[in-house]
Coordinates of N, CA and C in Angstrom, one line a residue:
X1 N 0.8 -1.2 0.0 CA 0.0 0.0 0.0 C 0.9 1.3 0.0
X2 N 0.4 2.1 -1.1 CA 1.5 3.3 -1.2 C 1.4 4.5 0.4
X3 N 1.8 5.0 0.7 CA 1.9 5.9 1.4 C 0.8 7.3 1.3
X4 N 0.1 7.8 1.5 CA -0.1 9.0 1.1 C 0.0 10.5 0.9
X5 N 0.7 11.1 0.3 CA 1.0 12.4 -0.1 C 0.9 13.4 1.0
X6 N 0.8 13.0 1.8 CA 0.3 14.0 2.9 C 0.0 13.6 4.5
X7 N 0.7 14.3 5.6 CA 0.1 13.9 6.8 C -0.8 13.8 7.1
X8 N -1.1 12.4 7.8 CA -2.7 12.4 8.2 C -3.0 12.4 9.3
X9 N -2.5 13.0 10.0 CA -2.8 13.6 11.5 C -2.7 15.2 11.2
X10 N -2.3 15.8 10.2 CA -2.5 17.1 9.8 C -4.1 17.5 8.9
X11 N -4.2 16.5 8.6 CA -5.5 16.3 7.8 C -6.7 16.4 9.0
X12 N -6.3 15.6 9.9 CA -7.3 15.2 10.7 C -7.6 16.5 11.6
X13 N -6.4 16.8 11.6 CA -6.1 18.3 12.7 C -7.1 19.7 11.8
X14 N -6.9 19.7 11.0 CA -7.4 20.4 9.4 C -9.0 20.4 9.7
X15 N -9.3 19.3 9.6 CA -10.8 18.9 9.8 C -11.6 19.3 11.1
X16 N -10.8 18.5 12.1 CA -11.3 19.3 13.0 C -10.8 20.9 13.5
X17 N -10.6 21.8 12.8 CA -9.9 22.9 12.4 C -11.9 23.9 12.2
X18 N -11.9 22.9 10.8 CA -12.6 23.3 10.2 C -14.4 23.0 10.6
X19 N -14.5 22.3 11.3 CA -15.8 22.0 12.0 C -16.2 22.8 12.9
X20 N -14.7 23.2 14.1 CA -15.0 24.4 14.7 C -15.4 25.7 14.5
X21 N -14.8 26.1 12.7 CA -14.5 27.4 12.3 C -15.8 27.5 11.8
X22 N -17.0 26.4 11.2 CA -18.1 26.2 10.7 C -19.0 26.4 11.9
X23 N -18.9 25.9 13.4 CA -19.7 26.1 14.3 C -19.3 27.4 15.0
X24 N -18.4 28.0 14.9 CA -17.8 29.3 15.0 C -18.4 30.6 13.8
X25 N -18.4 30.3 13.0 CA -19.1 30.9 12.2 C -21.1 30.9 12.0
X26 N -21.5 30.3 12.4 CA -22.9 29.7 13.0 C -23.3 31.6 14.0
X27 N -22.4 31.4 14.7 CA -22.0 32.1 15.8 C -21.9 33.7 15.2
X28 N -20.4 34.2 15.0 CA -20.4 35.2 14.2 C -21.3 35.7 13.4
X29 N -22.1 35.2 12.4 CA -23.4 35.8 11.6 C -24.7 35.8 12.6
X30 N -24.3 35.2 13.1 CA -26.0 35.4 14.2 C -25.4 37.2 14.8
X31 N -24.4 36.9 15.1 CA -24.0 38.4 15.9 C -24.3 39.3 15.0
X32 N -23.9 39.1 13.4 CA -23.5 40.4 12.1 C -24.5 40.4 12.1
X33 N -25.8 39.5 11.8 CA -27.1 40.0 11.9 C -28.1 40.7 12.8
X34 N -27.7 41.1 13.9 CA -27.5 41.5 15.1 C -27.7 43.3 14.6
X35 N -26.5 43.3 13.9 CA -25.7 44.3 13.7 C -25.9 45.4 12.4
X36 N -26.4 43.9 11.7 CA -26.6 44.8 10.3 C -28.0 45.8 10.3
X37 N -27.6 46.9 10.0 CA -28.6 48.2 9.5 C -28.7 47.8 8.0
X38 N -28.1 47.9 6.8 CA -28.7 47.8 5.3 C -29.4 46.3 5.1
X39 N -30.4 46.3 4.4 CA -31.4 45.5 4.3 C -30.7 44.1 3.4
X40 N -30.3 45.1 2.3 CA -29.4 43.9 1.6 C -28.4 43.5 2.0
X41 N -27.9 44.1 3.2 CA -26.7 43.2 3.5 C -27.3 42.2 4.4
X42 N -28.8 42.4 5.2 CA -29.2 41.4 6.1 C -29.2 40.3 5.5
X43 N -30.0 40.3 4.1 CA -30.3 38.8 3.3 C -29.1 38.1 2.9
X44 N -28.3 39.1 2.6 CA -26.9 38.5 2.1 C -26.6 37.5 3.2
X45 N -26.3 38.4 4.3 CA -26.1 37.1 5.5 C -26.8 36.6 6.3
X46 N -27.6 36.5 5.9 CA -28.6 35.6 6.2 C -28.7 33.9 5.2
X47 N -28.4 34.4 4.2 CA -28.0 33.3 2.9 C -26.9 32.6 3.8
X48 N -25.6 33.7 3.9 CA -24.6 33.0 4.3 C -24.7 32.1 5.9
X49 N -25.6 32.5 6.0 CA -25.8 31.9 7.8 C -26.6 30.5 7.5
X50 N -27.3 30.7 6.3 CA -27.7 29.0 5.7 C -26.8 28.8 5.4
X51 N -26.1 28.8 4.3 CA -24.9 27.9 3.7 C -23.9 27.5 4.8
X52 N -23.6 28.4 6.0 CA -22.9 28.0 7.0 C -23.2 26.2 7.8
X53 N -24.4 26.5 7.9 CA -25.4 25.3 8.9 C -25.3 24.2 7.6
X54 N -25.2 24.1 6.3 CA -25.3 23.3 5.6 C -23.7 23.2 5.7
X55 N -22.7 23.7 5.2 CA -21.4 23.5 5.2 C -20.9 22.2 6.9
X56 N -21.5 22.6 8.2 CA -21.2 22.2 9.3 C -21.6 20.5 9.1
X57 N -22.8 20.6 8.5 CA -23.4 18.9 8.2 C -22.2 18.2 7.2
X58 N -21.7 19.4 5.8 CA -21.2 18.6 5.3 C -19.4 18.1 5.8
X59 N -18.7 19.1 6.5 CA -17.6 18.5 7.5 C -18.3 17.5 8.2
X60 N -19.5 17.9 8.9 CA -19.3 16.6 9.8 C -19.2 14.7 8.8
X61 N -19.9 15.2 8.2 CA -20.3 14.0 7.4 C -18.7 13.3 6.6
X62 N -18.0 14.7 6.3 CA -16.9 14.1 5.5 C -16.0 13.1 6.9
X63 N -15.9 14.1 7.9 CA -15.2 13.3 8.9 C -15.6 11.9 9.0
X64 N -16.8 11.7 9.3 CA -17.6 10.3 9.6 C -17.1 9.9 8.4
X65 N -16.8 9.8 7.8 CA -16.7 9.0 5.9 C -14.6 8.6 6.2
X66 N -14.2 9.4 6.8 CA -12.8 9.0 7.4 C -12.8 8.8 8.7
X67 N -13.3 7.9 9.6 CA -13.0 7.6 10.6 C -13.1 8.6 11.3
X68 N -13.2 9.9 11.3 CA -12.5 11.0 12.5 C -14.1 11.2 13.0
X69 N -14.0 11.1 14.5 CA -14.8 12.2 15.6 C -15.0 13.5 15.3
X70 N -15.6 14.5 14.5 CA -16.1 15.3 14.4 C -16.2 16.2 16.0
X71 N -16.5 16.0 16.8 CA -16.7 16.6 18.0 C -15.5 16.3 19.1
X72 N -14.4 15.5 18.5 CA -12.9 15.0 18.8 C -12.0 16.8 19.5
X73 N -11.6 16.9 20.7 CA -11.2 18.2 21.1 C -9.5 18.4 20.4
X74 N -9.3 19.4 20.1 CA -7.8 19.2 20.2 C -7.5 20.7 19.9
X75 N -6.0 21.0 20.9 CA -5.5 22.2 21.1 C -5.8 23.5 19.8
X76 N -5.8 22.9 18.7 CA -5.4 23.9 17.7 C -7.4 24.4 17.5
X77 N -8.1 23.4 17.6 CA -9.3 23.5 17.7 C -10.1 24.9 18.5
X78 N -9.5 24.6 19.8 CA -9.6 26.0 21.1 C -9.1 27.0 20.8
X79 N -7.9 26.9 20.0 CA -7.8 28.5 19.4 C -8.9 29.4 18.5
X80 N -9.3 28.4 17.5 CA -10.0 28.5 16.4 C -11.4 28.8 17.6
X81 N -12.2 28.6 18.7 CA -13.1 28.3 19.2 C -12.7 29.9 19.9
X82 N -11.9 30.2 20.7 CA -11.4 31.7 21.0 C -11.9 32.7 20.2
X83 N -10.6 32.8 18.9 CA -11.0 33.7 18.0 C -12.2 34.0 17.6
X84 N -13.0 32.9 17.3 CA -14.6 33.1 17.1 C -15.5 33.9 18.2
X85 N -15.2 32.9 19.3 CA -16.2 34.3 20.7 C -15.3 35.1 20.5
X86 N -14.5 35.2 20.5 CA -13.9 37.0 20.5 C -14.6 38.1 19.9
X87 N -14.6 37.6 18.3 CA -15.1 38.3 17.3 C -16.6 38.8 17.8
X88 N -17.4 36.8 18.1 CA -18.8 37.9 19.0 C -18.8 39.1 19.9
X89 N -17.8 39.1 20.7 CA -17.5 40.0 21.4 C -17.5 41.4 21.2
X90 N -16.7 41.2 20.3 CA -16.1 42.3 19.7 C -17.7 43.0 18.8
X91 N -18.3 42.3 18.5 CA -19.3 42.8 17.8 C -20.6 43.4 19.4
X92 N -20.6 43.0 20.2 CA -21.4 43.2 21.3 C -20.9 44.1 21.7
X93 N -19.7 44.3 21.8 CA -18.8 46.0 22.2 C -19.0 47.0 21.5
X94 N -19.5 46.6 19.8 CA -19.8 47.9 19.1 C -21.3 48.2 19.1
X95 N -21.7 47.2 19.4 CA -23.2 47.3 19.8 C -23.6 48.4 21.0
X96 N -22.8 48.0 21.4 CA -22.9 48.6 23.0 C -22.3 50.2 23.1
X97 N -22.1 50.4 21.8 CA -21.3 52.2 22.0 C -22.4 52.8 21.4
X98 N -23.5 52.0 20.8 CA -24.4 52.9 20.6 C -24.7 53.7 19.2
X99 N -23.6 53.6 18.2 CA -23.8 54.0 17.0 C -23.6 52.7 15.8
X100 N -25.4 52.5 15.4 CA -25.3 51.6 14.5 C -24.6 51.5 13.4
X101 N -24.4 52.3 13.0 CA -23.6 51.9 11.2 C -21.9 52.0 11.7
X102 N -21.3 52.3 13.0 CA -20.5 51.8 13.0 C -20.7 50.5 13.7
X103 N -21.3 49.8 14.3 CA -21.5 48.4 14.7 C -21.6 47.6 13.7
X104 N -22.3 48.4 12.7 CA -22.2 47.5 11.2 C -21.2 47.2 10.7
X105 N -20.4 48.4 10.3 CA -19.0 47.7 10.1 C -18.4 47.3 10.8
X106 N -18.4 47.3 12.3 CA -17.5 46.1 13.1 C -17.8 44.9 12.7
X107 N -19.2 44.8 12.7 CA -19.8 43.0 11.8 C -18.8 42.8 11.0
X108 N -18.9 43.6 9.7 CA -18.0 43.5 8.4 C -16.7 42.6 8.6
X109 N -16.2 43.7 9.3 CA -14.5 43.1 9.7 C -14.7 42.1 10.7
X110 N -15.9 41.8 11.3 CA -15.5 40.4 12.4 C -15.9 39.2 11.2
X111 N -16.7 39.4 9.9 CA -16.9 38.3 9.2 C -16.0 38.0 8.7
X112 N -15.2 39.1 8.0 CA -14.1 38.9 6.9 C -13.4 38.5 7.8
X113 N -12.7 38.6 8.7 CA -11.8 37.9 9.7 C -12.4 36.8 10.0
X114 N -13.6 36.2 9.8 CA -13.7 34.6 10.2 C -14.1 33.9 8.7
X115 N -14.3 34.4 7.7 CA -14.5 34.3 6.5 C -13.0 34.0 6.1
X116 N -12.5 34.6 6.2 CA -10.6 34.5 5.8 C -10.0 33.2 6.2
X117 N -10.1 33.2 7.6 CA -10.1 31.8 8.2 C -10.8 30.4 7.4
X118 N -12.0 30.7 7.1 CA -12.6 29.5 6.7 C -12.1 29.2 4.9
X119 N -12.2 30.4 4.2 CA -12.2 30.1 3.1 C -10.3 30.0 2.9
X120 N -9.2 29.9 4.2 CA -8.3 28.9 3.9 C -8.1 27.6 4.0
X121 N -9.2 27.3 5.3 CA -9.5 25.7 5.6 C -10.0 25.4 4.4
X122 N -10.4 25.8 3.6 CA -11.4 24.9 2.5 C -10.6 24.8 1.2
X123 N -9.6 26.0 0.8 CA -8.3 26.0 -0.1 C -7.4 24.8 0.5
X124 N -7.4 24.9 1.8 CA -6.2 23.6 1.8 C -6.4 22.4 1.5
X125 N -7.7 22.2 2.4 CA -8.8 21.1 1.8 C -8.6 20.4 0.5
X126 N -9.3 21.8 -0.6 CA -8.9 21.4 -2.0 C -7.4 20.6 -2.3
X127 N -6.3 21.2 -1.6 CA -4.6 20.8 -2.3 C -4.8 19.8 -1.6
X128 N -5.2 19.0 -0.7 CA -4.9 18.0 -0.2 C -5.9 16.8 -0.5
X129 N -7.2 17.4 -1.3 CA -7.5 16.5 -2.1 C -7.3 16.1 -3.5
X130 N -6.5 17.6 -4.2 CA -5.8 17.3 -5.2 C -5.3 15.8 -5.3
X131 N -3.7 15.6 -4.0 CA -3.2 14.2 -4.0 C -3.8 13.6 -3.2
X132 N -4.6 13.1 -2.6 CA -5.6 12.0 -2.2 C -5.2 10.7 -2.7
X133 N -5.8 9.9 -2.8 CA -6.0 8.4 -3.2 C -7.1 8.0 -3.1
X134 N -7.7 7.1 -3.7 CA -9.1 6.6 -3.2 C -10.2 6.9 -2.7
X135 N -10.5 6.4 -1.3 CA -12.1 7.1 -0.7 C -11.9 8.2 -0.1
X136 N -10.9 8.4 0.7 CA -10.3 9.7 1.2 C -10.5 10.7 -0.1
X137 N -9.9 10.4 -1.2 CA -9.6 11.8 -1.8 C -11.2 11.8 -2.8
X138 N -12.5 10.6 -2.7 CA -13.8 11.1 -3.2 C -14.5 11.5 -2.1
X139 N -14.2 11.5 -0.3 CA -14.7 12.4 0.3 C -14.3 13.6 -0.1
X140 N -13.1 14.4 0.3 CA -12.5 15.7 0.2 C -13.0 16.1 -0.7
X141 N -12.7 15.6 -2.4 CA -13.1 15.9 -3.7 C -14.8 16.7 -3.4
X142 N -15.4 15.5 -2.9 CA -17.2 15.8 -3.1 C -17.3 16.9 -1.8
X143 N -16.6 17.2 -1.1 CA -16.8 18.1 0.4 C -16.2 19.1 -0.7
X144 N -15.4 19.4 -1.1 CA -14.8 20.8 -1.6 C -15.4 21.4 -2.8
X145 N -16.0 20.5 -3.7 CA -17.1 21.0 -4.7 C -18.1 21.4 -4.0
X146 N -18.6 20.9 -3.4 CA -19.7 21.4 -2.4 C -19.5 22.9 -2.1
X147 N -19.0 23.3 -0.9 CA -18.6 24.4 -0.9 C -17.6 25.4 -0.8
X148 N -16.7 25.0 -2.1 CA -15.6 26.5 -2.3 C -16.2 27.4 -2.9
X149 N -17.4 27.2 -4.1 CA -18.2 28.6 -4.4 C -18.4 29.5 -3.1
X150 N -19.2 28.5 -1.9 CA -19.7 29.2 -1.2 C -18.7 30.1 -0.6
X151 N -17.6 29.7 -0.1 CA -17.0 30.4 0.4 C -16.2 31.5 0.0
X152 N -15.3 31.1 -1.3 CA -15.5 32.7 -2.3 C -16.6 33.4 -2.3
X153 N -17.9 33.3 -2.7 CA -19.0 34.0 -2.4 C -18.8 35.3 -1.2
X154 N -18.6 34.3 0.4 CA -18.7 35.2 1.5 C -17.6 35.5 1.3
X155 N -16.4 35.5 1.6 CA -14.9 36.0 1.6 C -15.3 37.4 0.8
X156 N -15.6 37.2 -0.7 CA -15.2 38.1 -1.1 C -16.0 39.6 -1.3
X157 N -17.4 38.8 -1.5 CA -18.7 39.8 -1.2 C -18.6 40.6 0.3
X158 N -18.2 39.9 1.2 CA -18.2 40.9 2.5 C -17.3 42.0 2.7
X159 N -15.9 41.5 2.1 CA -15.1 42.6 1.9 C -15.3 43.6 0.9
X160 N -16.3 43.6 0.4 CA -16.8 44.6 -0.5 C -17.8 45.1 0.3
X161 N -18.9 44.9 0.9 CA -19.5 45.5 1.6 C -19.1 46.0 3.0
X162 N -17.9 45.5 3.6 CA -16.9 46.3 4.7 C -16.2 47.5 3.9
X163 N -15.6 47.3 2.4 CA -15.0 48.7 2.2 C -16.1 49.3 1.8
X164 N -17.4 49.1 1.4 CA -18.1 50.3 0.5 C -19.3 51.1 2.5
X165 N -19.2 50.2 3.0 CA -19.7 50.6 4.5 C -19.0 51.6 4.7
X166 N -17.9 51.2 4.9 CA -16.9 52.0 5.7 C -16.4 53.4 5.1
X167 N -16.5 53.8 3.7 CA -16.5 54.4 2.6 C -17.7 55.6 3.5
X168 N -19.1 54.6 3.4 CA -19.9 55.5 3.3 C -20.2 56.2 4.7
X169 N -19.6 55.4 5.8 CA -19.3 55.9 7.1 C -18.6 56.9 6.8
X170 N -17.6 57.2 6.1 CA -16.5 58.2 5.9 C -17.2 59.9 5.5
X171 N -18.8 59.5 4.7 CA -19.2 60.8 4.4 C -18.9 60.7 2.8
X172 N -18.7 59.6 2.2 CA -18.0 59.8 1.3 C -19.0 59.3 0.1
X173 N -19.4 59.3 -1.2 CA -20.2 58.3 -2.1 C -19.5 56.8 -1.9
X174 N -20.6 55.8 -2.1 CA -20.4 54.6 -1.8 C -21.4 53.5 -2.9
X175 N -20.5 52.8 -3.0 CA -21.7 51.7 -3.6 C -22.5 50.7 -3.4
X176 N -23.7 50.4 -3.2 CA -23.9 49.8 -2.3 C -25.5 49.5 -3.0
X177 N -25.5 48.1 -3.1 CA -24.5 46.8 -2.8 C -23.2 47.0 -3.6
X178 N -22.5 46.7 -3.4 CA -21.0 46.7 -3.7 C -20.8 46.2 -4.9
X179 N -19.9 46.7 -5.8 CA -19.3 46.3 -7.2 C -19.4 44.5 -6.8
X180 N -18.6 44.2 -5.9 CA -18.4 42.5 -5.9 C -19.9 41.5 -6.4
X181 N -20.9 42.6 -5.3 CA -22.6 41.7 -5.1 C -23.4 42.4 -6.4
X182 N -23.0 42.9 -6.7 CA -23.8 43.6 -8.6 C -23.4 42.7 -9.4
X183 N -21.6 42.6 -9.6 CA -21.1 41.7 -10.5 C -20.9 40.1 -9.9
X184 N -21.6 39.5 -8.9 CA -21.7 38.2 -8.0 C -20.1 37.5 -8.8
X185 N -19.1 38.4 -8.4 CA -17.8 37.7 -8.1 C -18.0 36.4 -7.6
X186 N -17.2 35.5 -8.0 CA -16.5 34.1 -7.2 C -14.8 34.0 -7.4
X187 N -14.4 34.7 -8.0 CA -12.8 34.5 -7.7 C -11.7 36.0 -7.0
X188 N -10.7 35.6 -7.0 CA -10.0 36.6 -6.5 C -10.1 37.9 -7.8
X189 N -9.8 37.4 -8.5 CA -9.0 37.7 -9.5 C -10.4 39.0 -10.0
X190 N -11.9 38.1 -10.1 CA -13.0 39.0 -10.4 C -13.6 40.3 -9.4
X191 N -12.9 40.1 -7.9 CA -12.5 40.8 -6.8 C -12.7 41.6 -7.2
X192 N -11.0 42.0 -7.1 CA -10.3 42.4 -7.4 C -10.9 43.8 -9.2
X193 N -11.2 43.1 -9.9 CA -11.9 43.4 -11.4 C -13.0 44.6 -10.7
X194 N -13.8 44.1 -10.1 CA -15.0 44.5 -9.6 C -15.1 45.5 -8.6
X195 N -13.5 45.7 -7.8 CA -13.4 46.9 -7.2 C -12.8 48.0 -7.9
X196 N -12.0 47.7 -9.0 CA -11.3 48.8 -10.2 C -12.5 48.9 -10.7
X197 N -13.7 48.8 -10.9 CA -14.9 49.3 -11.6 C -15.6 50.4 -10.6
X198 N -15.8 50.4 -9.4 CA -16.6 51.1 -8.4 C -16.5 52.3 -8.8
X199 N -15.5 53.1 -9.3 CA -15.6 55.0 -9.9 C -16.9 54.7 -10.9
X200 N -16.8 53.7 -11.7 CA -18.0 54.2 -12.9 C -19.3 53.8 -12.2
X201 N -19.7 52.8 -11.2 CA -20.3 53.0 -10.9 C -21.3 53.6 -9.9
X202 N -20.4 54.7 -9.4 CA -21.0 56.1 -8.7 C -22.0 56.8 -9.1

């Protein structure tokens, strides 16, 4: 039997990495919705707060499909479990000063900051089902088609509506919904495309 391409105690560590970050993020959007004043950004995450609760079924399931405990504790897990109440936190402190549209954009940046996190668990995911073998790598495969849209989706759309927020906090013209959610980006690269357009569409 060949070896496989990759540690599998880092894999396993990965997974349950990523189960937390999914039940951690459950968490965070219940707060951003909390938080959110624009209507369209409510539904936006509100979508994303589904796709979250579907994403958690599908880690858990991939785990079960490789032997691993899903609810299995481990140190690197508790960090990822931290950062997460933090961010609620952090969003309950902007709540708590009293001025909504900046509480809004504290949401923003406590998503993107747990968005960032997730949508690398799910890139590594991919490379490591790249070299897979076997049933391992048609778990990973079928867990990561599932949802890397999704998570480009949130990653990249939120950071468009944290800078066009925060823009418009400024006093400044803003676009809104954001170049990213007009042109429903899924890559970096279309990001990126979609924020060098935002002058024309002022």
């Amino acid at each position: 039997m060949t070896k496989p391409r990759y540690d599998e105690a880092a894999l396993k560590d990965l997974l349950l990495q990523m189960m937390e970050t999914e039940l951690g993020g459950e968490q965070v959007y219940r707060a951003a919705l909390d938080c959110a004043v624009n209507e369209d950004l409510k539904k936006e995450w509100q979508e994303y707060l589904d796709e979250t609760l579907t994403h958690q079924k599908i880690v858990r399931a991939t785990c079960e499909r490789l032997g691993i405990n899903a609810d299995e504790a481990a140190p690197s897990r508790q960090v990822v479990k931290h950062i997460g109440l933090s961010l609620v936190k952090a969003m309950q402190l902007a709540q708590a000063g009293g001025d909504p549209r900046a509480a809004e954009v504290v949401a923003c940046e406590c998503v993107v900051h747990a968005e960032t996190k997730d949508h690398a668990n799910w890139e590594l995911l991919g490379k490591v089902a790249d070299v897979a073998k076997g049933d391992a790598a048609k778990a990973l495969k079928e867990a990561h088609t599932q949802v890397e849209k999704d998570e480009d989706h949130h990653l990249y759309h939120t950071q468009g509506w944290c800078r066009e927020l925060s823009i418009a906090r400024m006093g400044m013209p803003a676009v809104l919904p954001p170049p990213e959610e007009v042109k429903n980006v899924e890559t970096a690269i279309g990001a990126s495309r979609a924020e060098q357009q935002r002058e024309r569409m002022l």
